[in-house]
Structure formats: structure tokens, C-alpha cells
Amino acid sequence: MKLDPQIAGMIAELDSGFPPVHTMTGAQARAIIRSRLVVPDEPEPIAEILDELVPGPGGDIPVRIYRPAGDELPVLIYAHGGGFVFCDLDSHDGLCRSIANSTPAVVVSVGYRLAPEHPWPAAAEDVYTVADLAANGMFGGDRGRLVVGGDSAGGNLAAVTALMSRDRGGPELAAQLLIYPVIAADFTTESYRLFGHGYYNPKPAMQWYWDQYVPSPADRTHPYAGPLHADLRGLPPVVMVVAGHDPFRDEALAYASALRSAAVPVTLLQFDGGIHGFMSMPTLDIARDARRRVGVLLRSVLGSADG
């Protein structure tokens, strides 16, 4: 298993440039990550984008709605990555545009509350709330084809939202999109040993993210914090992206296996040459391929509006 050639050519620079967030406060890490954001001169066009505020359990939740051309499109509630601590609607704007166009679907990106100021389960409750609003028609689209999705920490929040939706009797979800998700606070896996240093997202940062979001280790085995500990029966089908050179690889694969054991359909897209976060690097061929294939698979799982 080798790194993608384009990633191999930049991995040393990526890794050395990753800020030591584990030495910072949440606010400091957020500021430095935000300062590194590069907005493209010509973002991928889409028919309509709206920024709105919707009511949430801790106050108004910012959302950004991406609406491609077309009628009765599925609706994807999307939770961005960022270790539960940083990133925002702007950091994942390009990825959301791409998924909205490639599926196509109405994508609702959620500006959920961030840790450590808002620890677990605040972020998950925000994403769940937006999914519930979508099921009640707030964002239009086909409410019968409602999806929750996210990358990294956002993949955790999407998986948890699916569990909450099942446990609370709604909203009814048609699918989950989990992109290299954070599934369990286990730093002893083989993929952590292999890729916890030198592959852009170091193990100390991963441990720090959990410390910010779920400060009590006892809470990390709660199903709404670590979904690998949940009863997974009765969940909607999953499209999962796994990167081969990712500390989270093994927990994602374990989750895919556990879902299948619970009779949940799983479509696994494994990019052995990828690193954590590669789909947010649009200059990479592997990222563009992954975005395209995610759209194809979501279309297949969701089917047409008329069934």
C-alpha cells in the first residue's frame, strides 16, 4: 500500500506545516486554522447558495444551503470536519459545492457549536436539530430522501445523528455519508501506530480533539460520542469513504464491519493512497475521483424521486 503519488510529493510539507494544536486553547487553534484558509478565486458554480440562521437548542444555528438546478432533489445535512473544535461553513464550502453538484442534492451545511466552549453533545444535537428541520420541509427538496453526512469529526456527528433519529422516532433517514469518520476514542489501533506521525494529522492532535469535545473518558463509550459502542440495528444504509494512510482507518473499517453485522447495508470506498482530509484538497486527482464516486454511489443508494 503506497501513498498516492501527488500526496507523496507534498506530505512532508503538509505534515511539517500542521500547527501544534494540542499546545493551544480551542480559540487559538481556531484562529490559526482560520488564518490558513485559502478561498478559490473561482469556486465551483452552483445554481443557488443561501446563508440562513435556524433555531437550535443552544441558540440560532448558521446553515449554508447549496441548491443545484433540478426539482425534488434529495437533501443532505452535512457536518464539517475539524476535530469538533475548528473549521466552519467556509472551510468546507468547496467540498459541499462539489457533493451538491455531483449527487445532485440540496446540501445543508451546519455551523454547529464548537468545543471546548460547547462540549459533547452540543454539536451532535445541533446537527440532529437541522436534520429534523429538513424532515419538516424547512429546506425544500425531497423529504423522503433525507441523508446525513460529514467528514472526520463531522462523520462522527452524522453517525450519531442517525442513531439519535432511530432512537427518537425520527426524522426518517434514507442514507448516511461517512467520510473518514471519527468513530471511537481508541488510540491503540494499528492505523494509529502506522500513521499517527508523519501523515499530516498527528496522534497528539487527535487525542486533544477528544479532550476538548468529550472531556470525561467515561463518556467516550456513550453511543452518542463513540458510535462503535452503539447497537447499530435499524440504521439507514451507509456510504463510507476510508483513507488508507489515516489514523482513523481501522476504527472506520471496524464500524463498517459492525454495521454489516447489524444488517445495515454498507458501500465502502477505500482509497488506499489517501490521507486524512484528502477530499478537501481539490488539486488532487484522488480527491476529484472520490468526490465524483461519492455522488454516483449516493445516487445509487437514494434512487429516483418516484422510486
mmCIF file of N, CA and C in Angstrom, residues 50-65 77 89 108-113 125-134 137-139:
data_model
loop_
_atom_site.group_PDB
_atom_site.id
_atom_site.type_symbol
_atom_site.label_atom_id
_atom_site.label_comp_id
_atom_site.label_asym_id
_atom_site.label_seq_id
_atom_site.Cartn_x
_atom_site.Cartn_y
_atom_site.Cartn_z
ATOM 1 N N LEU A 50 -27.542 29.914 -0.194
ATOM 2 C CA LEU A 50 -28.168 30.800 0.780
ATOM 3 C C LEU A 50 -27.570 30.561 2.158
ATOM 4 N N ASP A 51 -27.267 31.617 2.886
ATOM 5 C CA ASP A 51 -26.862 31.535 4.286
ATOM 6 C C ASP A 51 -28.059 31.920 5.149
ATOM 7 N N GLU A 52 -28.370 31.073 6.118
ATOM 8 C CA GLU A 52 -29.512 31.335 6.982
ATOM 9 C C GLU A 52 -29.172 30.977 8.427
ATOM 10 N N LEU A 53 -30.026 31.411 9.345
ATOM 11 C CA LEU A 53 -29.982 31.000 10.737
ATOM 12 C C LEU A 53 -31.256 30.231 11.040
ATOM 13 N N VAL A 54 -31.098 29.080 11.712
ATOM 14 C CA VAL A 54 -32.270 28.288 12.086
ATOM 15 C C VAL A 54 -32.248 28.083 13.591
ATOM 16 N N PRO A 55 -33.411 27.896 14.206
ATOM 17 C CA PRO A 55 -33.459 27.766 15.665
ATOM 18 C C PRO A 55 -32.857 26.441 16.132
ATOM 19 N N GLY A 56 -32.051 26.503 17.194
ATOM 20 C CA GLY A 56 -31.422 25.309 17.736
ATOM 21 C C GLY A 56 -31.509 25.259 19.241
ATOM 22 N N PRO A 57 -31.062 24.179 19.840
ATOM 23 C CA PRO A 57 -31.178 24.008 21.298
ATOM 24 C C PRO A 57 -30.318 24.975 22.099
ATOM 25 N N GLY A 58 -29.261 25.532 21.467
ATOM 26 C CA GLY A 58 -28.407 26.470 22.166
ATOM 27 C C GLY A 58 -28.404 27.849 21.538
ATOM 28 N N GLY A 59 -29.424 28.154 20.756
ATOM 29 C CA GLY A 59 -29.466 29.414 20.029
ATOM 30 C C GLY A 59 -29.513 29.146 18.542
ATOM 31 N N ASP A 60 -29.487 30.201 17.754
ATOM 32 C CA ASP A 60 -29.557 30.050 16.299
ATOM 33 C C ASP A 60 -28.341 29.299 15.763
ATOM 34 N N ILE A 61 -28.582 28.432 14.784
ATOM 35 C CA ILE A 61 -27.535 27.649 14.134
ATOM 36 C C ILE A 61 -27.335 28.191 12.728
ATOM 37 N N PRO A 62 -26.121 28.615 12.357
ATOM 38 C CA PRO A 62 -25.880 29.035 10.980
ATOM 39 C C PRO A 62 -25.900 27.815 10.041
ATOM 40 N N VAL A 63 -26.545 27.952 8.916
ATOM 41 C CA VAL A 63 -26.513 26.922 7.884
ATOM 42 C C VAL A 63 -26.252 27.582 6.537
ATOM 43 N N ARG A 64 -25.640 26.830 5.665
ATOM 44 C CA ARG A 64 -25.444 27.280 4.280
ATOM 45 C C ARG A 64 -26.092 26.248 3.371
ATOM 46 N N ILE A 65 -27.009 26.701 2.533
ATOM 47 C CA ILE A 65 -27.816 25.809 1.696
ATOM 48 C C ILE A 65 -27.330 25.894 0.259
ATOM 49 N N ILE A 77 -27.883 16.712 4.906
ATOM 50 C CA ILE A 77 -27.449 17.539 6.030
ATOM 51 C C ILE A 77 -25.986 17.212 6.275
ATOM 52 N N LEU A 89 -18.414 26.838 7.992
ATOM 53 C CA LEU A 89 -19.098 26.769 6.704
ATOM 54 C C LEU A 89 -18.162 27.132 5.552
ATOM 55 N N VAL A 108 -27.221 20.979 2.978
ATOM 56 C CA VAL A 108 -27.366 21.952 4.059
ATOM 57 C C VAL A 108 -26.180 21.760 4.993
ATOM 58 N N SER A 109 -25.204 22.667 4.905
ATOM 59 C CA SER A 109 -24.008 22.606 5.735
ATOM 60 C C SER A 109 -24.306 23.276 7.073
ATOM 61 N N VAL A 110 -23.935 22.599 8.166
ATOM 62 C CA VAL A 110 -24.343 23.016 9.509
ATOM 63 C C VAL A 110 -23.171 23.658 10.256
ATOM 64 N N GLY A 111 -23.352 24.885 10.696
ATOM 65 C CA GLY A 111 -22.354 25.562 11.529
ATOM 66 C C GLY A 111 -22.612 25.274 12.995
ATOM 67 N N TYR A 112 -22.409 24.023 13.379
ATOM 68 C CA TYR A 112 -22.717 23.563 14.731
ATOM 69 C C TYR A 112 -21.796 24.214 15.775
ATOM 70 N N ARG A 113 -22.225 24.153 17.027
ATOM 71 C CA ARG A 113 -21.432 24.707 18.120
ATOM 72 C C ARG A 113 -20.136 23.915 18.291
ATOM 73 N N GLU A 125 -26.296 17.487 18.874
ATOM 74 C CA GLU A 125 -27.673 17.962 18.997
ATOM 75 C C GLU A 125 -28.001 19.008 17.940
ATOM 76 N N ASP A 126 -27.031 19.834 17.592
ATOM 77 C CA ASP A 126 -27.258 20.832 16.542
ATOM 78 C C ASP A 126 -27.495 20.161 15.190
ATOM 79 N N VAL A 127 -26.663 19.188 14.852
ATOM 80 C CA VAL A 127 -26.823 18.507 13.560
ATOM 81 C C VAL A 127 -28.154 17.760 13.519
ATOM 82 N N TYR A 128 -28.482 17.094 14.613
ATOM 83 C CA TYR A 128 -29.772 16.404 14.683
ATOM 84 C C TYR A 128 -30.924 17.395 14.486
ATOM 85 N N THR A 129 -30.837 18.547 15.123
ATOM 86 C CA THR A 129 -31.902 19.554 15.016
ATOM 87 C C THR A 129 -32.098 19.988 13.574
ATOM 88 N N VAL A 130 -31.005 20.225 12.851
ATOM 89 C CA VAL A 130 -31.120 20.648 11.451
ATOM 90 C C VAL A 130 -31.715 19.530 10.604
ATOM 91 N N ALA A 131 -31.335 18.280 10.880
ATOM 92 C CA ALA A 131 -31.929 17.159 10.151
ATOM 93 C C ALA A 131 -33.438 17.096 10.394
ATOM 94 N N ASP A 132 -33.851 17.334 11.618
ATOM 95 C CA ASP A 132 -35.274 17.314 11.944
ATOM 96 C C ASP A 132 -36.017 18.447 11.235
ATOM 97 N N LEU A 133 -35.389 19.612 11.169
ATOM 98 C CA LEU A 133 -36.000 20.728 10.443
ATOM 99 C C LEU A 133 -36.130 20.398 8.958
ATOM 100 N N ALA A 134 -35.116 19.737 8.404
ATOM 101 C CA ALA A 134 -35.174 19.344 6.995
ATOM 102 C C ALA A 134 -36.321 18.371 6.747
ATOM 103 N N GLY A 137 -39.513 20.014 6.149
ATOM 104 C CA GLY A 137 -39.674 20.809 4.940
ATOM 105 C C GLY A 137 -39.015 22.161 4.933
ATOM 106 N N MET A 138 -38.171 22.477 5.926
ATOM 107 C CA MET A 138 -37.608 23.817 6.002
ATOM 108 C C MET A 138 -36.751 24.165 4.792
ATOM 109 N N PHE A 139 -36.066 23.184 4.216
ATOM 110 C CA PHE A 139 -35.113 23.476 3.140
ATOM 111 C C PHE A 139 -35.588 22.990 1.769
#
